[in-house]
């Protein structure tokens, strides 16, 4: 092996290695020793090198100590692989933006390389690795991370406006990273309601040449605006030119679904899975699409594959279990559906999962003509909803409402759908989905009336606070907005209007720490629900001005 001291720029590189901390993750003792020896030859302090032989041990080490550099094998024996260890480390924030994560492995199959690339390690090196190669790669990665560390921290804190400013400041002095800084800046603009600015940049870039990330960004702007035909056209062209661009496949499948082209969405995801077969989230979506189109055998296969792939992933969710239970229930096997739900309940111990489990259980009974059991499950669900403070996600809310309506608890089902419309009074897809449920259960006319009255009630609740604020009665206006948010916590317009009123009050009478925090929570909640909302930027700028006083 070549000594690090013979490598160009050796003094700088050796100093970098000498002051860094390392974690070596490999299931073979001999390989852990060999990699540790390579690090020592590169100049690492032996006391700064820790090792782990498997995923749980690595996570335990990462929780105890912050590492500058992690060398991780892909195959770690039974349980988690290296990709899943990185996934969990990111999910639990066990590694910061300055940490350098290098996969050092003998695995070089396309499946493994593509799958690992989706969790974005900093490098992927094939064994054996020399001191020269390792030192050079670490130095290169660290130099880049130094350029982006403050930006990454701002993004992690969801301070998008600060991150955009940092990108602009860095780009003015860092020509080597100018293109990457521009890409990140455009992404941030899209996340903070400045899609018009991002679009102008994308179009300017694409007028000069085809740049894949700019094509994808422009397609996503079309998606945000509901122009899915235009998005499909761009994405189809992008995939034709860049057959391995997996993000483009996912976005194209999303637009196909929005257009009701579920068969096309399933086909495009099949192509993505052929390139990277180990994505459990992609397999789950295939299962959901197959279930929608009535291909029950296909759906069952996809959901079971999802569960196998996600077994050791920190990002596994109950959705695949719920999908599998619905699928085998639709195949007239209610007992197997209940077994799947029981497995899920043991793995995910929280109120929302229990609510969703009970909802699917009741619907499986209903599908199979077991009216008494379905009614009993609906009663249990209604009681659980009354006791719980959980506000289920929209799809789960609609599923629960449908069970309650078909199983005889009409009032509770209508109440859930009323809340769903009030949270999304201007969202066409939500309103259409609610009306589809009413048609399915034979309540089309009543459903149309409920939708209209719910939208009207949402407007009246919001306008009550706005009118008080216009009269200068901010104290009562804020209380009205808080009361409205209790009823409509996912209403984006309400969240933004509440923030506007709170900011106006503080701009007149002086800032208050607690109210500043509440305003920021409302703004971030609105941005999470609707990243394309342009008012977010203006309101965040006003908030920052108050915080700076």
Tab-separated table of N, CA and C in Angstrom, residues 37 61 65 102 120 127 154-155 177 196-197 211-212 220 263-264 266 334 338-339 397 409 478 490 498 518 547:
chain	number	residue	atom	x	y	z
A	37	UNK	N	-6.089	-0.403	10.365
A	37	UNK	CA	-4.661	-0.273	10.062
A	37	UNK	C	-4.429	0.729	8.932
A	61	UNK	N	-23.030	2.930	18.878
A	61	UNK	CA	-21.801	3.733	18.892
A	61	UNK	C	-22.080	5.162	18.395
A	65	UNK	N	-21.247	8.809	20.434
A	65	UNK	CA	-20.120	9.665	20.039
A	65	UNK	C	-20.346	10.214	18.637
A	102	UNK	N	-18.617	6.814	4.138
A	102	UNK	CA	-18.073	6.131	2.963
A	102	UNK	C	-18.415	4.650	3.046
A	120	UNK	N	-27.792	8.089	-0.355
A	120	UNK	CA	-26.791	9.145	-0.531
A	120	UNK	C	-25.626	9.096	0.468
A	127	UNK	N	-13.517	-2.537	-2.229
A	127	UNK	CA	-12.348	-3.130	-1.563
A	127	UNK	C	-11.480	-3.840	-2.608
A	154	UNK	N	-28.862	25.080	8.231
A	154	UNK	CA	-30.046	25.929	8.053
A	154	UNK	C	-31.208	25.116	7.485
A	155	UNK	N	-30.912	24.216	6.548
A	155	UNK	CA	-31.964	23.363	5.978
A	155	UNK	C	-32.525	22.437	7.041
A	177	UNK	N	-18.087	25.059	-6.676
A	177	UNK	CA	-19.357	24.463	-6.269
A	177	UNK	C	-20.567	25.275	-6.735
A	196	UNK	N	-41.732	30.660	-8.761
A	196	UNK	CA	-41.524	31.494	-9.950
A	196	UNK	C	-40.041	31.796	-10.159
A	197	UNK	N	-39.341	32.077	-9.047
A	197	UNK	CA	-37.902	32.357	-9.160
A	197	UNK	C	-37.146	31.109	-9.602
A	211	UNK	N	-30.020	19.959	-18.748
A	211	UNK	CA	-29.425	19.629	-17.447
A	211	UNK	C	-30.473	18.835	-16.672
A	212	UNK	N	-30.195	17.579	-16.355
A	212	UNK	CA	-31.231	16.716	-15.757
A	212	UNK	C	-31.904	17.292	-14.522
A	220	UNK	N	-41.367	19.415	-11.589
A	220	UNK	CA	-41.991	19.471	-10.261
A	220	UNK	C	-42.749	20.782	-10.058
A	263	UNK	N	-52.395	2.598	-14.448
A	263	UNK	CA	-51.661	1.551	-15.161
A	263	UNK	C	-50.296	2.067	-15.624
A	264	UNK	N	-50.278	3.298	-16.150
A	264	UNK	CA	-49.007	3.884	-16.592
A	264	UNK	C	-48.074	4.124	-15.403
A	266	UNK	N	-47.974	2.419	-12.645
A	266	UNK	CA	-47.455	1.110	-12.233
A	266	UNK	C	-46.338	0.652	-13.172
A	334	UNK	N	-60.608	-13.110	5.289
A	334	UNK	CA	-60.607	-12.165	6.415
A	334	UNK	C	-59.688	-12.582	7.552
A	338	UNK	N	-56.790	-10.303	9.313
A	338	UNK	CA	-56.682	-10.031	10.754
A	338	UNK	C	-55.301	-10.409	11.278
A	339	UNK	N	-54.736	-11.503	10.761
A	339	UNK	CA	-53.383	-11.899	11.178
A	339	UNK	C	-52.361	-10.822	10.818
A	397	UNK	N	-58.287	9.388	7.457
A	397	UNK	CA	-59.568	9.971	7.892
A	397	UNK	C	-60.696	9.544	6.961
A	409	UNK	N	-72.642	3.987	11.586
A	409	UNK	CA	-72.402	5.141	12.454
A	409	UNK	C	-72.338	6.395	11.580
A	478	UNK	N	-56.881	36.967	17.517
A	478	UNK	CA	-55.964	35.832	17.696
A	478	UNK	C	-56.671	34.672	18.378
A	490	UNK	N	-55.297	21.658	9.714
A	490	UNK	CA	-54.561	21.472	8.464
A	490	UNK	C	-55.043	22.427	7.368
A	498	UNK	N	-53.673	33.256	10.305
A	498	UNK	CA	-53.395	33.368	11.745
A	498	UNK	C	-52.014	33.974	11.967
A	518	UNK	N	-45.246	30.633	18.380
A	518	UNK	CA	-46.518	30.143	17.859
A	518	UNK	C	-46.679	30.509	16.381
A	547	UNK	N	-37.971	39.140	15.003
A	547	UNK	CA	-36.996	38.433	15.831
A	547	UNK	C	-35.698	39.210	15.942
